[in-house]
Tab-separated table of C-alpha atoms in Angstrom:
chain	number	residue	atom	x	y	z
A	48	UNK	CA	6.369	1.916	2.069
A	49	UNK	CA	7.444	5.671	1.920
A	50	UNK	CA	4.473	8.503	3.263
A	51	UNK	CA	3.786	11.285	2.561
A	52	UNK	CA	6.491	13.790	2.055
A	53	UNK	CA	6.735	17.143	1.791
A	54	UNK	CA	9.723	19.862	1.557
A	55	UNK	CA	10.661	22.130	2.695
A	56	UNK	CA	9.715	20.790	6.103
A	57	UNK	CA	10.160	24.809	7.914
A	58	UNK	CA	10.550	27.949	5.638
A	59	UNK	CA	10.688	31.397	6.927
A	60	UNK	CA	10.757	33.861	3.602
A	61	UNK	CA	9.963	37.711	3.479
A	62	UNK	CA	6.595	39.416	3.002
A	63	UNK	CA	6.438	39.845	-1.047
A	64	UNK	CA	8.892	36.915	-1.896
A	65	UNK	CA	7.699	33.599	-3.461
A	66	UNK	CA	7.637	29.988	-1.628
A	67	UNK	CA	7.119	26.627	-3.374
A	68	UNK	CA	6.123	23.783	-1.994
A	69	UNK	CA	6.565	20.246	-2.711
A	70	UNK	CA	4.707	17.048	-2.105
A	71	UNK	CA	5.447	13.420	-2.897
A	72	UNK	CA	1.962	11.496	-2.650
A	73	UNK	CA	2.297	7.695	-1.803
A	74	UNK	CA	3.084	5.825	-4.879
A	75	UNK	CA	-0.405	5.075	-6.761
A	76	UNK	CA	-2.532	7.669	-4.864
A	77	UNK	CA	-3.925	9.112	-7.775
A	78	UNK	CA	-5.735	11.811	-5.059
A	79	UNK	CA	-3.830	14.391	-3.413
A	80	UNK	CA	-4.862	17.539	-1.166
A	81	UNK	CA	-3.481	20.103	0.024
A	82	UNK	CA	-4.887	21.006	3.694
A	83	UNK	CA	-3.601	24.520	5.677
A	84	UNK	CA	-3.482	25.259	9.052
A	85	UNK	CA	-3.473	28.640	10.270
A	86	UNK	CA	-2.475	29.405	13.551
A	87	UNK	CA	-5.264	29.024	16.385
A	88	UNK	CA	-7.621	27.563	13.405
A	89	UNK	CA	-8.318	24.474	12.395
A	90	UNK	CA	-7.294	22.449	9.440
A	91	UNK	CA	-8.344	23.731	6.317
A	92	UNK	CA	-9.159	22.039	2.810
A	93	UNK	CA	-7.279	24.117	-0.126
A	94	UNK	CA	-7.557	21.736	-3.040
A	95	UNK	CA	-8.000	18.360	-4.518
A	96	UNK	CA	-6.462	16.747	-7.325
A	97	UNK	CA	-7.565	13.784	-9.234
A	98	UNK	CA	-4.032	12.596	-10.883
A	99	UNK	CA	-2.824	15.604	-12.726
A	100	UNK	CA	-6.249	17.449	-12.595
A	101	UNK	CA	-7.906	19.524	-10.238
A	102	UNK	CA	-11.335	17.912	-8.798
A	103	UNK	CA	-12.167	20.963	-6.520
A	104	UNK	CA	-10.179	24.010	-5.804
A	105	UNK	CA	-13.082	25.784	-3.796
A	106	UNK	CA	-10.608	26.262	-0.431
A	107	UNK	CA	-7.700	27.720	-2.529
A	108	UNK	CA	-8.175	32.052	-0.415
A	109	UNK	CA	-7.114	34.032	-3.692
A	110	UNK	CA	-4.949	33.885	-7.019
A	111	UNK	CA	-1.640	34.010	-5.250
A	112	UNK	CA	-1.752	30.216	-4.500
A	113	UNK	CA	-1.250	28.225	-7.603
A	114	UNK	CA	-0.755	24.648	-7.348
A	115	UNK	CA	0.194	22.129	-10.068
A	116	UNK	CA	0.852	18.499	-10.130
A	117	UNK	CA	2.024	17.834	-13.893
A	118	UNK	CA	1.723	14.006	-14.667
A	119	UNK	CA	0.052	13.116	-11.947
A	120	UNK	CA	2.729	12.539	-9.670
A	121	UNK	CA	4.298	15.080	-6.697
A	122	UNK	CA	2.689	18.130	-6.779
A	123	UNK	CA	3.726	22.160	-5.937
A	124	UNK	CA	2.219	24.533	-3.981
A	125	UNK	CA	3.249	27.937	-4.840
A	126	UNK	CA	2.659	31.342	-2.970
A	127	UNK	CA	3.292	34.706	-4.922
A	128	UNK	CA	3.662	37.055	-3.342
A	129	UNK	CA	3.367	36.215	-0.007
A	130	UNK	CA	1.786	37.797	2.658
A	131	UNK	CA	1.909	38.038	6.524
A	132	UNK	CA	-1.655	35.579	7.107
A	133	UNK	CA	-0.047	33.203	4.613
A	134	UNK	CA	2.043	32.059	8.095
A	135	UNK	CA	0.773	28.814	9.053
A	136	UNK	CA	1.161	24.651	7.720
A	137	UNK	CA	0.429	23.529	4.876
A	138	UNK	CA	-0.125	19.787	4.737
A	139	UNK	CA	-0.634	16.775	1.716
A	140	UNK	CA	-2.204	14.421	1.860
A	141	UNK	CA	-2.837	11.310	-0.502
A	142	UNK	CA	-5.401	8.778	-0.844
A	143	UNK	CA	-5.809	6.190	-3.305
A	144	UNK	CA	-9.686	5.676	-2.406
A	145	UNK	CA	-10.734	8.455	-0.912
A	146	UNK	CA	-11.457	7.385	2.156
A	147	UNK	CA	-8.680	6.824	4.008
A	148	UNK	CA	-6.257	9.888	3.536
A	149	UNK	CA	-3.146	9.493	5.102
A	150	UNK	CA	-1.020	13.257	5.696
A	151	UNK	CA	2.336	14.422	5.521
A	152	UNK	CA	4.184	16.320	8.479
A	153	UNK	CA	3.013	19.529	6.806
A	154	UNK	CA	5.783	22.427	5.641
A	155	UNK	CA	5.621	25.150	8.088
A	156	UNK	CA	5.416	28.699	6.486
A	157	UNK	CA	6.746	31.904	8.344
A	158	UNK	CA	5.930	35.015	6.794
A	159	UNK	CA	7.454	37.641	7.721
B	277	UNK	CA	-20.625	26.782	5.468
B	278	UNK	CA	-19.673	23.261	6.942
B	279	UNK	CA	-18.873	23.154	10.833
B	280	UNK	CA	-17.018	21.039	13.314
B	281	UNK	CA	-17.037	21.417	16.434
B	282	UNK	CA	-14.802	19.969	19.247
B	283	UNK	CA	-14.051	20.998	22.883
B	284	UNK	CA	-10.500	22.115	22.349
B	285	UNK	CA	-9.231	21.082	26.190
B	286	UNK	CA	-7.282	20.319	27.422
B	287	UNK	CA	-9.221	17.277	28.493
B	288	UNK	CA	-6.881	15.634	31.647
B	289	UNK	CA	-7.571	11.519	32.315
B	290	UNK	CA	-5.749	9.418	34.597
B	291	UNK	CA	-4.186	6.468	33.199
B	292	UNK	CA	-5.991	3.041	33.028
B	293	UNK	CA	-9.305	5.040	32.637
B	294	UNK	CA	-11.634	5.941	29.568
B	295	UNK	CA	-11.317	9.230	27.606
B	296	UNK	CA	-14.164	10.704	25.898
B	297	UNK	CA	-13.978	13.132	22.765
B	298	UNK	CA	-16.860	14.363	21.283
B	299	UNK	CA	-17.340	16.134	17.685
B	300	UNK	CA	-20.768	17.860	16.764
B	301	UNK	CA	-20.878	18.833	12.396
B	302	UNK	CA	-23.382	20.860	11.273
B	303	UNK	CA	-23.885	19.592	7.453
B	304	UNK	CA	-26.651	16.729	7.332
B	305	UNK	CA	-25.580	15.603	4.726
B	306	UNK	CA	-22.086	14.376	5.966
B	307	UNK	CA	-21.099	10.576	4.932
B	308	UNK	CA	-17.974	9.669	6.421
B	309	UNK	CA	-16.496	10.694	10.026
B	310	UNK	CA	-13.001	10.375	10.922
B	311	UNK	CA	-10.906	10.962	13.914
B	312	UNK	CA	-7.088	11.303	13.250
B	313	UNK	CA	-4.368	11.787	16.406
B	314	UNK	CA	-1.950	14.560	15.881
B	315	UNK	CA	1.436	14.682	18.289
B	316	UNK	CA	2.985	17.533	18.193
B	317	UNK	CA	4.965	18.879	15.295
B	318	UNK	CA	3.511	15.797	13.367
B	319	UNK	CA	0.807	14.598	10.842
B	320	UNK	CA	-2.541	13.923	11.208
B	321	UNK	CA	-2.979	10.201	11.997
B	322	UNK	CA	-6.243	7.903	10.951
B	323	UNK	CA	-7.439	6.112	14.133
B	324	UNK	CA	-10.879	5.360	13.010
B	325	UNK	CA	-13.508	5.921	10.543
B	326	UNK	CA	-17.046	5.205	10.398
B	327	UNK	CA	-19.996	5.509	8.308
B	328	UNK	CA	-23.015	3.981	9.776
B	329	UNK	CA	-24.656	5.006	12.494
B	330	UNK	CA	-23.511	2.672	16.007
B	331	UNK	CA	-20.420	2.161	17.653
B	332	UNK	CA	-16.995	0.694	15.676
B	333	UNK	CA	-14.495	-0.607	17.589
B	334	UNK	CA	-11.046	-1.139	16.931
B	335	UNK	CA	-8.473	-2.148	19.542
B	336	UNK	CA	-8.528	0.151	22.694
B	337	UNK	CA	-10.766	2.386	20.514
B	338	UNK	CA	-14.612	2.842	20.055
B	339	UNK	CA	-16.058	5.595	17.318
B	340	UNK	CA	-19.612	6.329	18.210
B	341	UNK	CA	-21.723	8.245	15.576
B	342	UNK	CA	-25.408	9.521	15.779
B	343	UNK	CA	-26.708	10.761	12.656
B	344	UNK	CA	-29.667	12.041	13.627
B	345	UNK	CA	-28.011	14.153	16.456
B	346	UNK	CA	-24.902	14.757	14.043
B	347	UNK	CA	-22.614	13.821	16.686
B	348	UNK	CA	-19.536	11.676	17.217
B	349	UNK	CA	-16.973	10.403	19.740
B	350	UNK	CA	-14.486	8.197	20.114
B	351	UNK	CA	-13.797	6.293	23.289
B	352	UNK	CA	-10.012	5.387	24.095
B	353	UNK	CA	-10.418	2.618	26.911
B	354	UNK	CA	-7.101	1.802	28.916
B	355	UNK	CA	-5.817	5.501	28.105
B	356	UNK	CA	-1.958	5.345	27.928
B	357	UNK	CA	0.140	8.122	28.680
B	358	UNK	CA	1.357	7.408	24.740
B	359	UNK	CA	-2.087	8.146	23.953
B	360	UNK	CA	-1.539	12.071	24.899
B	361	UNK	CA	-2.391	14.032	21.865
B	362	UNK	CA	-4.506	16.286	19.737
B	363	UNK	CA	-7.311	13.995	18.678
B	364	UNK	CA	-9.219	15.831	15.371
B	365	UNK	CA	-12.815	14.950	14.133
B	366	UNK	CA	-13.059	15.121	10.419
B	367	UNK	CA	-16.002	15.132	7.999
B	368	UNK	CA	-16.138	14.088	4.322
B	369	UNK	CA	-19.437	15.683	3.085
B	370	UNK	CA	-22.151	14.425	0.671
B	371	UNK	CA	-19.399	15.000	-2.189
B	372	UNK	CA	-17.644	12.303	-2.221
B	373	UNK	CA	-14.241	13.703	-0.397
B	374	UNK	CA	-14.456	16.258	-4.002
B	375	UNK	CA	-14.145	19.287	-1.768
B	376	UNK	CA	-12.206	17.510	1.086
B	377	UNK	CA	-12.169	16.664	4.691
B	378	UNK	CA	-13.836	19.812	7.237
B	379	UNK	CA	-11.676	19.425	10.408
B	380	UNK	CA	-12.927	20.735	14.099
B	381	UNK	CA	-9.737	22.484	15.859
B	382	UNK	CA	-9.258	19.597	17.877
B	383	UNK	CA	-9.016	18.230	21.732
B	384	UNK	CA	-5.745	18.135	23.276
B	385	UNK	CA	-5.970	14.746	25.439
B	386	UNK	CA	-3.710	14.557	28.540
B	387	UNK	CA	-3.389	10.950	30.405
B	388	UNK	CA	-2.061	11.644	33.833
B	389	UNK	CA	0.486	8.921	34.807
Protein backbone atom coordinates (compact mmCIF):
# COMPACT_ATOMS: atom_id res chain seq x y z
CA UNK A 1 0.00 0.00 0.00
CA UNK A 2 1.36 3.42 -1.30
CA UNK A 3 2.07 6.41 1.74
CA UNK A 4 1.95 9.36 1.82
CA UNK A 5 3.34 11.35 -1.00
CA UNK A 6 4.14 14.57 -1.58
CA UNK A 7 5.94 16.66 -4.55
CA UNK A 8 7.95 18.41 -5.03
CA UNK A 9 10.13 16.57 -2.55
CA UNK A 10 13.00 19.94 -2.43
CA UNK A 11 12.06 23.37 -4.04
CA UNK A 12 14.19 26.37 -3.83
CA UNK A 13 12.03 29.43 -5.58
CA UNK A 14 12.66 33.30 -5.22
CA UNK A 15 11.32 35.67 -2.57
CA UNK A 16 7.87 36.99 -4.29
CA UNK A 17 7.34 33.90 -6.63
CA UNK A 18 4.57 31.29 -6.04
CA UNK A 19 5.13 27.44 -4.88
CA UNK A 20 2.46 24.70 -4.96
CA UNK A 21 2.45 21.87 -3.24
CA UNK A 22 1.04 18.55 -3.70
CA UNK A 23 -0.10 15.71 -1.53
CA UNK A 24 -1.49 12.27 -2.28
CA UNK A 25 -3.26 11.03 1.07
CA UNK A 26 -3.44 7.14 1.44
CA UNK A 27 -6.30 5.87 -0.51
CA UNK A 28 -9.59 6.22 1.80
CA UNK A 29 -8.11 8.70 4.35
CA UNK A 30 -10.81 10.97 4.17
CA UNK A 31 -8.47 13.31 6.80
CA UNK A 32 -5.53 15.07 5.66
CA UNK A 33 -3.14 17.79 7.36
CA UNK A 34 -0.82 19.73 6.48
CA UNK A 35 2.02 20.07 9.32
CA UNK A 36 5.24 22.76 8.81
CA UNK A 37 8.42 22.72 10.18
CA UNK A 38 10.42 25.69 10.47
CA UNK A 39 13.89 25.53 11.01
CA UNK A 40 15.07 25.08 14.80
CA UNK A 41 11.10 24.77 15.65
CA UNK A 42 9.08 22.16 16.05
CA UNK A 43 6.39 20.67 13.95
CA UNK A 44 3.60 22.77 13.38
CA UNK A 45 -0.24 22.06 12.64
CA UNK A 46 -1.42 24.33 9.49
CA UNK A 47 -4.72 22.73 8.60
CA UNK A 48 -7.12 19.90 8.57
CA UNK A 49 -9.36 18.67 6.06
CA UNK A 50 -12.29 16.45 6.40
CA UNK A 51 -12.58 15.00 2.60
CA UNK A 52 -12.84 18.05 0.47
CA UNK A 53 -13.64 20.44 3.44
CA UNK A 54 -11.71 22.23 5.82
CA UNK A 55 -12.34 21.03 9.64
CA UNK A 56 -9.87 23.62 11.18
CA UNK A 57 -7.58 26.00 9.51
CA UNK A 58 -6.56 27.82 12.87
CA UNK A 59 -2.48 27.08 12.15
CA UNK A 60 -2.68 28.38 8.51
CA UNK A 61 0.16 32.16 9.57
CA UNK A 62 -1.69 34.56 7.00
CA UNK A 63 -3.71 34.73 3.58
CA UNK A 64 -0.76 33.84 1.43
CA UNK A 65 -1.21 30.07 2.15
CA UNK A 66 -4.24 28.73 0.45
CA UNK A 67 -4.81 25.16 0.39
CA UNK A 68 -7.47 23.15 -1.50
CA UNK A 69 -8.25 19.56 -1.84
CA UNK A 70 -11.21 19.52 -4.53
CA UNK A 71 -13.06 16.07 -4.33
CA UNK A 72 -11.65 14.95 -1.55
CA UNK A 73 -8.73 13.40 -2.86
CA UNK A 74 -4.79 14.89 -3.10
CA UNK A 75 -4.69 18.14 -1.93
CA UNK A 76 -2.41 21.62 -2.77
CA UNK A 77 -0.69 23.76 -0.73
CA UNK A 78 -0.05 27.01 -2.28
CA UNK A 79 2.27 29.98 -1.17
CA UNK A 80 1.77 33.50 -2.86
CA UNK A 81 3.95 35.34 -2.65
CA UNK A 82 6.48 33.87 -0.82
CA UNK A 83 8.56 35.11 1.67
CA UNK A 84 12.03 34.48 3.29
CA UNK A 85 10.36 32.68 6.91
CA UNK A 86 8.22 30.63 4.53
CA UNK A 87 11.78 28.39 4.33
CA UNK A 88 11.18 25.32 6.13
CA UNK A 89 9.03 21.54 5.50
CA UNK A 90 5.96 21.22 4.94
CA UNK A 91 4.56 17.77 5.65
CA UNK A 92 0.90 15.64 4.96
CA UNK A 93 -0.28 13.65 6.60
CA UNK A 94 -3.45 11.30 6.32
CA UNK A 95 -5.52 9.43 8.64
CA UNK A 96 -8.54 7.57 8.08
CA UNK A 97 -9.52 7.61 11.97
CA UNK A 98 -7.89 10.15 13.37
CA UNK A 99 -5.84 8.60 15.48
CA UNK A 100 -3.23 7.14 13.89
CA UNK A 101 -1.78 9.72 11.29
CA UNK A 102 0.76 8.41 9.27
CA UNK A 103 3.21 11.48 7.37
CA UNK A 104 4.78 12.00 4.22
CA UNK A 105 8.64 12.83 3.77
CA UNK A 106 7.59 16.48 3.82
CA UNK A 107 8.54 18.98 0.61
CA UNK A 108 11.35 21.10 1.66
CA UNK A 109 10.86 24.88 0.85
CA UNK A 110 13.92 27.30 0.27
CA UNK A 111 13.10 30.76 0.07
CA UNK A 112 15.27 32.79 -1.06
CA UNK B 1 -1.41 28.21 23.69
CA UNK B 2 -0.71 24.33 23.77
CA UNK B 3 2.96 23.24 24.82
CA UNK B 4 5.29 20.33 24.45
CA UNK B 5 8.09 20.02 25.85
CA UNK B 6 11.06 17.60 25.24
CA UNK B 7 14.80 17.66 26.14
CA UNK B 8 16.13 18.17 22.66
CA UNK B 9 19.70 16.11 23.35
CA UNK B 10 21.36 14.74 22.23
CA UNK B 11 20.64 11.97 24.66
CA UNK B 12 23.89 9.27 24.13
CA UNK B 13 23.03 5.31 25.35
CA UNK B 14 25.19 2.46 24.92
CA UNK B 15 23.81 -0.36 23.11
CA UNK B 16 21.96 -3.26 24.90
CA UNK B 17 20.79 -0.63 27.52
CA UNK B 18 17.41 1.33 28.13
CA UNK B 19 16.76 4.85 26.72
CA UNK B 20 14.51 7.17 28.37
CA UNK B 21 12.55 10.14 26.61
CA UNK B 22 10.40 12.18 28.41
CA UNK B 23 7.58 14.75 27.08
CA UNK B 24 5.83 17.25 29.58
CA UNK B 25 2.28 19.15 27.63
CA UNK B 26 0.83 21.80 29.20
CA UNK B 27 -3.04 21.51 28.01
CA UNK B 28 -5.10 19.32 30.63
CA UNK B 29 -7.22 18.60 28.58
CA UNK B 30 -5.03 16.49 26.13
CA UNK B 31 -6.57 12.89 25.07
CA UNK B 32 -4.23 11.11 23.03
CA UNK B 33 -0.21 11.03 23.27
CA UNK B 34 1.94 9.87 20.59
CA UNK B 35 5.56 9.39 20.04
CA UNK B 36 6.67 9.13 16.32
CA UNK B 37 10.67 8.40 15.29
CA UNK B 38 12.00 10.71 12.70
CA UNK B 39 15.53 9.66 10.77
CA UNK B 40 16.88 12.12 9.14
CA UNK B 41 15.57 13.66 5.97
CA UNK B 42 12.44 11.40 6.62
CA UNK B 43 8.80 11.31 7.97
CA UNK B 44 7.53 11.22 11.16
CA UNK B 45 7.00 7.57 12.18
CA UNK B 46 4.09 6.21 14.78
CA UNK B 47 5.85 4.03 17.42
CA UNK B 48 3.24 4.21 20.02
CA UNK B 49 0.16 5.78 21.20
CA UNK B 50 -1.64 5.80 24.33
CA UNK B 51 -4.59 7.10 25.99
CA UNK B 52 -5.00 5.89 29.45
CA UNK B 53 -3.05 6.60 32.06
CA UNK B 54 -0.18 3.39 32.80
CA UNK B 55 2.39 1.95 30.84
CA UNK B 56 1.70 0.33 27.01
CA UNK B 57 4.03 -1.81 25.75
CA UNK B 58 4.75 -2.83 22.43
CA UNK B 59 7.81 -4.85 21.39
CA UNK B 60 11.15 -3.32 22.69
CA UNK B 61 8.95 -0.28 23.53
CA UNK B 62 7.08 0.99 26.71
CA UNK B 63 4.87 4.49 26.56
CA UNK B 64 4.37 5.67 30.06
CA UNK B 65 1.74 8.48 30.61
CA UNK B 66 0.73 10.36 33.88
CA UNK B 67 -2.17 12.46 33.53
CA UNK B 68 -2.21 14.04 36.50
CA UNK B 69 1.52 15.14 36.15
CA UNK B 70 0.89 15.65 32.26
CA UNK B 71 3.88 13.75 31.49
CA UNK B 72 5.02 10.99 29.15
CA UNK B 73 7.92 8.74 28.11
CA UNK B 74 8.67 6.08 26.23
CA UNK B 75 11.18 3.44 27.19
CA UNK B 76 13.20 1.68 24.26
CA UNK B 77 14.70 -1.51 26.10
CA UNK B 78 17.59 -3.35 24.12
CA UNK B 79 18.45 0.12 22.33
CA UNK B 80 19.86 -0.72 18.83
CA UNK B 81 22.16 1.38 17.10
CA UNK B 82 19.06 1.32 14.29
CA UNK B 83 17.15 2.85 16.95
CA UNK B 84 19.28 6.30 16.59
CA UNK B 85 16.85 8.99 15.83
CA UNK B 86 14.75 12.01 16.59
CA UNK B 87 12.03 10.58 18.77
CA UNK B 88 8.88 13.41 18.84
CA UNK B 89 6.06 13.52 21.54
CA UNK B 90 2.80 14.53 20.06
CA UNK B 91 -0.52 15.62 21.58
CA UNK B 92 -4.05 15.44 20.12
CA UNK B 93 -6.05 17.86 22.38
CA UNK B 94 -9.63 17.70 23.79
CA UNK B 95 -10.79 18.34 20.01
CA UNK B 96 -10.84 15.43 18.64
CA UNK B 97 -7.45 15.73 16.33
CA UNK B 98 -9.95 19.00 14.70
CA UNK B 99 -7.05 21.36 15.21
CA UNK B 100 -4.26 18.67 14.91
CA UNK B 101 -1.36 17.08 16.57
CA UNK B 102 1.02 19.86 18.97
CA UNK B 103 4.56 18.39 18.51
CA UNK B 104 7.60 19.09 21.19
CA UNK B 105 10.93 19.78 19.02
CA UNK B 106 12.08 16.49 19.72
CA UNK B 107 15.14 14.30 21.35
CA UNK B 108 17.81 13.25 19.15
CA UNK B 109 18.65 9.58 20.58
CA UNK B 110 22.22 8.30 19.98
CA UNK B 111 22.97 4.39 20.81
CA UNK B 112 26.68 4.06 21.13
CA UNK B 113 27.83 0.76 19.51
Amino acid sequence: EAGVTQFPSHSVIEKGQTVTLRCDPISGHDNLYWYRRVMGKEIKFLLHFVKESKQDESGMPNNRFLAERTGGTYSTLKVQPAELEDSGVYFCASSLTGNTIYFGEGSWLTVV
Amino acid sequence: QKEVEQNSGPLSVPEGAIASLNCTYSDRGSQSFFWYRQYSGKSPELIMFIYSNGDKEDGRFTAQLNKASQYVSLLIRDSQPSDSATYLCAVMGSGGGADGLTFGKGTHLIIQP
